Amino acid sequence: MKNMTSKNNSRPEQNIQTDFQKEMSYGDYLHLHKILDSQQRLSGHHDEMLFIIIHQTSELWMKLILHEVKAAISCIRNDNLEASFKMLSRVSRIQQQLIQSWNILSTLTPAEYMEFRDDLGKSSGFQSYQNRLIEFSLGNKNAHTLAVYKHDKNLFNQMQQALHEPSIYDEAVKAMFRRGLPINEQCLNRDYSEQYEPNESIELAWLEVYRNVNQYWDLYELAEKLVDIGSQQQLWRFNHVTTVERIIGHKTGTGGSSGVTYLKRALDQHFFPELWSLRTKI
């Protein structure tokens, strides 16, 4: 019986497609030739491949985060909060993937990184426009960060537009207002290009939501999804800091930033502040 099973397993499936002269293959659909030909080491050092792939895959995951957050914002704007929950759950799962990627990069030792660091020139993760767009979409706005994109007019215009658009938190606040919760008018008509500042009326509105979960279940669920994303983004930042410190210590970043010192300052920038402060008052 064992030999018969082995022979059966070795037989080829009769209907498996093998002729792709006129059909689209797996590699064609995913454009794998383009993707897998994009890891061009400048130094030839073995570990540069790790460095490139970690950052390229991170950018792909960030692209998906932006895809999901943009759709979630549209749902919230149209008062279809429940439809946004799946998207936001997916974002937090993607963030976990990005957090884990730092653990892989941390296998790169300081001595190994120094073998090819100079070949990076002035390029730096600080310049990642997708990471900046994620920060903007979550409410962390800073017009000064756009200066590094001026060399690319189209990208700079895209970043300028994103800077002035309401974040997902701004849309959540507007959703509360449409549900009859009192929100200070200046919060509803603020300059979205400015860094978000906490407001007492928004905290009181969220407190009402948390104290009356049955009445405002969808707003309550939205708040918890945002807390998930905000905390995961902080974890991503923290793992970024510790990985960078492990590899280069307190050296200046390749892009000219103060490196670890700069990254540590970012840890103080919390997302959705009223969703955290209300926990003390509930």
Short mmCIF file of C-alpha atoms in Angstrom, two decimals:
data_model
loop_
_atom_site.label_atom_id
_atom_site.label_comp_id
_atom_site.label_asym_id
_atom_site.label_seq_id
_atom_site.Cartn_x
_atom_site.Cartn_y
_atom_site.Cartn_z
CA MET A 1 0.00 0.00 0.00
CA LYS A 2 2.85 2.39 0.85
CA ASN A 3 4.56 1.80 -2.52
CA MET A 4 1.27 2.25 -4.38
CA THR A 5 0.68 5.61 -2.66
CA SER A 6 4.19 6.71 -3.55
CA LYS A 7 3.65 5.85 -7.22
CA ASN A 8 0.32 7.66 -7.31
CA ASN A 9 1.88 10.76 -5.79
CA SER A 10 4.59 10.77 -8.44
CA ARG A 11 2.13 10.84 -11.32
CA PRO A 12 1.81 14.30 -12.93
CA GLU A 13 -1.56 16.02 -12.78
CA GLN A 14 -3.12 15.71 -16.21
CA ASN A 15 -4.70 19.19 -16.28
CA ILE A 16 -1.78 21.27 -15.00
CA GLN A 17 -1.05 24.14 -17.41
CA THR A 18 2.46 23.86 -18.85
CA ASP A 19 2.25 25.89 -22.06
CA PHE A 20 2.48 29.61 -21.42
CA GLN A 21 3.21 30.81 -24.93
CA LYS A 22 -0.22 32.44 -25.06
CA GLU A 23 -1.20 32.39 -21.39
CA MET A 24 -0.25 34.57 -18.45
CA SER A 25 1.95 32.79 -15.93
CA TYR A 26 2.44 33.41 -12.21
CA GLY A 27 5.68 35.32 -12.90
CA ASP A 28 4.00 37.37 -15.63
CA TYR A 29 1.13 38.39 -13.35
CA LEU A 30 3.47 39.49 -10.54
CA HIS A 31 6.08 41.04 -12.87
CA LEU A 32 8.66 38.98 -11.03
CA HIS A 33 11.42 39.76 -13.53
CA LYS A 34 11.17 43.45 -12.61
CA ILE A 35 10.92 42.80 -8.88
CA LEU A 36 13.70 40.23 -8.64
CA ASP A 37 16.05 42.21 -10.89
CA SER A 38 15.76 45.25 -8.61
CA GLN A 39 18.27 44.13 -5.96
CA GLN A 40 21.39 45.78 -7.33
CA ARG A 41 24.22 45.72 -4.79
CA LEU A 42 26.56 48.69 -5.11
CA SER A 43 29.33 47.21 -2.99
CA GLY A 44 29.14 43.56 -3.92
CA HIS A 45 29.19 42.78 -0.19
CA HIS A 46 27.16 39.69 0.76
CA ASP A 47 25.08 41.44 3.46
CA GLU A 48 24.04 44.35 1.28
CA MET A 49 21.45 42.00 -0.26
CA LEU A 50 19.76 41.69 3.14
CA PHE A 51 19.77 45.47 3.55
CA ILE A 52 18.19 46.06 0.14
CA ILE A 53 15.51 43.38 0.43
CA ILE A 54 14.42 44.44 3.92
CA HIS A 55 13.87 48.01 2.73
CA GLN A 56 12.25 47.08 -0.58
CA THR A 57 9.78 44.68 1.03
CA SER A 58 9.03 47.26 3.73
CA GLU A 59 8.13 49.75 1.02
CA LEU A 60 5.76 47.19 -0.54
CA TRP A 61 4.04 46.66 2.80
CA MET A 62 3.82 50.44 3.25
CA LYS A 63 2.16 50.69 -0.14
CA LEU A 64 -0.50 48.28 1.06
CA ILE A 65 -0.96 50.23 4.31
CA LEU A 66 -1.59 53.40 2.32
CA HIS A 67 -4.01 51.51 0.05
CA GLU A 68 -6.00 50.29 3.07
CA VAL A 69 -5.92 53.55 5.04
CA LYS A 70 -7.08 55.56 2.02
CA ALA A 71 -10.04 53.21 1.58
CA ALA A 72 -10.80 53.30 5.32
CA ILE A 73 -10.81 57.11 5.28
CA SER A 74 -13.32 57.04 2.43
CA CYS A 75 -15.57 54.66 4.38
CA ILE A 76 -15.44 56.82 7.52
CA ARG A 77 -16.15 59.96 5.49
CA ASN A 78 -19.28 58.24 4.14
CA ASP A 79 -20.37 57.06 7.62
CA ASN A 80 -19.75 53.44 6.68
CA LEU A 81 -17.60 52.77 9.72
CA GLU A 82 -18.08 49.01 9.85
CA ALA A 83 -16.63 48.59 6.36
CA SER A 84 -13.45 50.31 7.54
CA PHE A 85 -12.82 47.84 10.37
CA LYS A 86 -11.53 45.03 8.13
CA MET A 87 -9.17 47.47 6.40
CA LEU A 88 -7.84 48.83 9.68
CA SER A 89 -7.40 45.31 11.11
CA ARG A 90 -5.36 44.48 8.03
CA VAL A 91 -3.21 47.58 8.58
CA SER A 92 -2.33 46.50 12.12
CA ARG A 93 -1.38 43.02 10.83
CA ILE A 94 0.87 44.58 8.19
CA GLN A 95 2.46 46.72 10.88
CA GLN A 96 3.31 43.56 12.79
CA GLN A 97 5.07 42.28 9.67
CA LEU A 98 7.06 45.51 9.44
CA ILE A 99 7.97 45.34 13.13
CA GLN A 100 9.26 41.79 12.66
CA SER A 101 11.43 42.91 9.75
CA TRP A 102 13.66 44.88 12.14
CA ASN A 103 14.51 41.62 13.89
CA ILE A 104 15.81 40.24 10.60
CA LEU A 105 17.83 43.38 9.86
CA SER A 106 19.34 43.23 13.36
CA THR A 107 21.32 40.15 12.23
CA LEU A 108 23.50 42.66 10.36
CA THR A 109 26.48 43.46 12.59
CA PRO A 110 28.17 46.90 12.80
CA ALA A 111 31.31 45.58 11.11
CA GLU A 112 29.31 44.08 8.24
CA TYR A 113 27.26 47.26 7.69
CA MET A 114 30.37 49.45 7.60
CA GLU A 115 31.63 47.36 4.67
CA PHE A 116 29.01 48.96 2.39
CA ARG A 117 27.60 51.96 4.29
CA ASP A 118 29.59 54.51 2.26
CA ASP A 119 28.10 53.09 -0.94
CA LEU A 120 24.67 54.32 0.18
CA GLY A 121 25.77 57.91 -0.37
CA LYS A 122 23.23 60.34 1.11
CA SER A 123 20.27 57.97 0.73
CA SER A 124 18.45 57.27 3.97
CA GLY A 125 15.24 55.72 5.27
CA PHE A 126 14.42 59.24 6.50
CA GLN A 127 13.63 60.00 2.86
CA SER A 128 10.99 57.26 2.52
CA TYR A 129 8.02 59.18 1.15
CA GLN A 130 5.63 56.30 1.78
CA ASN A 131 6.53 56.23 5.47
CA ARG A 132 5.99 60.00 5.52
CA LEU A 133 2.58 59.57 3.84
CA ILE A 134 1.62 57.01 6.49
CA GLU A 135 2.59 59.45 9.22
CA PHE A 136 0.55 62.18 7.50
CA SER A 137 -2.47 59.89 7.16
CA LEU A 138 -2.33 59.16 10.90
CA GLY A 139 -2.08 62.85 11.80
CA ASN A 140 1.64 63.47 12.29
CA LYS A 141 2.12 66.48 9.98
CA ASN A 142 5.36 68.41 9.53
CA ALA A 143 5.81 70.67 6.51
CA HIS A 144 9.58 70.86 7.04
CA THR A 145 9.98 67.19 6.13
CA LEU A 146 8.92 67.91 2.54
CA ALA A 147 12.20 69.65 1.69
CA VAL A 148 13.92 66.34 0.82
CA TYR A 149 11.42 65.75 -2.02
CA LYS A 150 11.92 69.03 -3.89
CA HIS A 151 14.14 67.33 -6.47
CA ASP A 152 11.06 65.47 -7.76
CA LYS A 153 8.30 67.92 -8.71
CA ASN A 154 5.52 65.34 -9.06
CA LEU A 155 6.39 63.67 -5.77
CA PHE A 156 6.72 67.03 -4.00
CA ASN A 157 3.24 68.05 -5.23
CA GLN A 158 1.83 64.71 -4.04
CA MET A 159 3.37 65.25 -0.61
CA GLN A 160 2.04 68.80 -0.44
CA GLN A 161 -1.45 67.56 -1.22
CA ALA A 162 -1.23 64.84 1.45
CA LEU A 163 0.01 67.40 3.98
CA HIS A 164 -3.17 69.47 3.56
CA GLU A 165 -5.62 66.55 3.60
CA PRO A 166 -7.47 65.49 6.77
CA SER A 167 -5.99 62.49 8.53
CA ILE A 168 -7.97 59.39 9.45
CA TYR A 169 -8.31 60.84 12.95
CA ASP A 170 -9.73 64.10 11.58
CA GLU A 171 -12.31 62.03 9.72
CA ALA A 172 -13.13 60.07 12.90
CA VAL A 173 -13.70 63.35 14.76
CA LYS A 174 -16.02 64.55 12.00
CA ALA A 175 -17.91 61.26 12.20
CA MET A 176 -18.51 61.86 15.92
CA PHE A 177 -19.81 65.34 15.15
CA ARG A 178 -22.24 64.00 12.55
CA ARG A 179 -23.54 61.60 15.21
CA GLY A 180 -24.46 64.57 17.39
CA LEU A 181 -21.49 64.61 19.74
CA PRO A 182 -20.39 68.17 20.55
CA ILE A 183 -17.05 69.06 18.97
CA ASN A 184 -15.39 72.46 19.12
CA GLU A 185 -15.83 74.16 15.73
CA GLN A 186 -12.14 75.03 15.47
CA CYS A 187 -11.36 71.30 15.45
CA LEU A 188 -13.66 70.75 12.49
CA ASN A 189 -12.23 73.61 10.44
CA ARG A 190 -8.58 73.49 11.40
CA ASP A 191 -5.56 73.73 9.11
CA TYR A 192 -4.87 70.05 8.39
CA SER A 193 -1.27 70.79 7.42
CA GLU A 194 -0.54 71.66 11.05
CA GLN A 195 0.47 69.12 13.67
CA TYR A 196 -2.60 67.85 15.51
CA GLU A 197 -3.12 69.29 19.00
CA PRO A 198 -5.33 67.65 21.67
CA ASN A 199 -8.67 69.29 22.39
CA GLU A 200 -10.90 68.90 25.43
CA SER A 201 -14.13 68.72 23.39
CA ILE A 202 -12.77 65.75 21.45
CA GLU A 203 -11.71 63.97 24.61
CA LEU A 204 -15.19 64.53 26.10
CA ALA A 205 -16.80 63.20 22.92
CA TRP A 206 -14.69 60.03 23.03
CA LEU A 207 -15.48 59.66 26.74
CA GLU A 208 -19.18 59.71 25.84
CA VAL A 209 -18.55 57.00 23.26
CA TYR A 210 -16.68 54.79 25.76
CA ARG A 211 -19.29 55.31 28.46
CA ASN A 212 -22.14 54.41 26.11
CA VAL A 213 -20.69 51.58 24.06
CA ASN A 214 -24.07 50.12 23.02
CA GLN A 215 -25.27 53.45 21.66
CA TYR A 216 -22.01 54.24 19.85
CA TRP A 217 -20.67 50.76 19.18
CA ASP A 218 -19.29 51.57 15.69
CA LEU A 219 -17.49 54.70 16.94
CA TYR A 220 -16.16 52.70 19.90
CA GLU A 221 -14.87 49.96 17.60
CA LEU A 222 -13.31 52.57 15.31
CA ALA A 223 -11.53 54.11 18.28
CA GLU A 224 -10.07 50.76 19.31
CA LYS A 225 -8.91 50.04 15.74
CA LEU A 226 -7.12 53.39 15.76
CA VAL A 227 -5.50 52.62 19.11
CA ASP A 228 -4.25 49.32 17.64
CA ILE A 229 -2.68 51.15 14.69
CA GLY A 230 -1.24 53.93 16.82
CA SER A 231 0.40 51.52 19.25
CA GLN A 232 1.78 49.35 16.44
CA GLN A 233 3.27 52.42 14.77
CA GLN A 234 4.99 53.30 18.03
CA LEU A 235 6.35 49.76 18.28
CA TRP A 236 7.65 50.04 14.72
CA ARG A 237 9.40 53.28 15.64
CA PHE A 238 10.87 51.75 18.80
CA ASN A 239 12.20 48.70 16.98
CA HIS A 240 13.63 51.02 14.34
CA VAL A 241 15.51 52.97 17.02
CA THR A 242 16.91 49.89 18.75
CA THR A 243 17.95 48.27 15.46
CA VAL A 244 19.73 51.41 14.26
CA GLU A 245 21.46 51.83 17.64
CA ARG A 246 22.53 48.19 17.57
CA ILE A 247 24.09 48.57 14.12
CA ILE A 248 25.55 52.11 14.05
CA GLY A 249 25.36 53.33 17.63
CA HIS A 250 25.03 57.12 17.74
CA LYS A 251 26.67 57.89 14.40
CA THR A 252 25.12 60.52 12.15
CA GLY A 253 22.62 59.05 9.66
CA THR A 254 23.59 58.67 6.00
CA GLY A 255 21.04 61.36 5.12
CA GLY A 256 22.53 63.83 7.60
CA SER A 257 20.12 63.34 10.51
CA SER A 258 21.37 62.84 14.07
CA GLY A 259 20.48 59.17 13.70
CA VAL A 260 19.33 57.51 16.92
CA THR A 261 18.80 60.89 18.62
CA TYR A 262 16.42 61.96 15.86
CA LEU A 263 14.56 58.65 15.92
CA LYS A 264 14.13 58.79 19.70
CA ARG A 265 12.49 62.22 19.42
CA ALA A 266 9.87 60.68 17.11
CA LEU A 267 8.85 58.31 19.93
CA ASP A 268 7.40 61.30 21.79
CA GLN A 269 4.95 62.03 18.95
CA HIS A 270 1.82 60.08 19.89
CA PHE A 271 -1.07 59.42 17.54
CA PHE A 272 -4.72 60.04 18.51
CA PRO A 273 -3.88 61.61 21.90
CA GLU A 274 -7.44 61.80 23.30
CA LEU A 275 -7.89 58.07 22.80
CA TRP A 276 -5.02 57.60 25.26
CA SER A 277 -5.80 60.38 27.75
CA LEU A 278 -9.43 59.27 28.19
CA ARG A 279 -8.25 55.97 29.66
CA THR A 280 -7.20 57.73 32.84
CA LYS A 281 -10.58 59.47 33.14
CA ILE A 282 -12.96 56.69 32.22
#
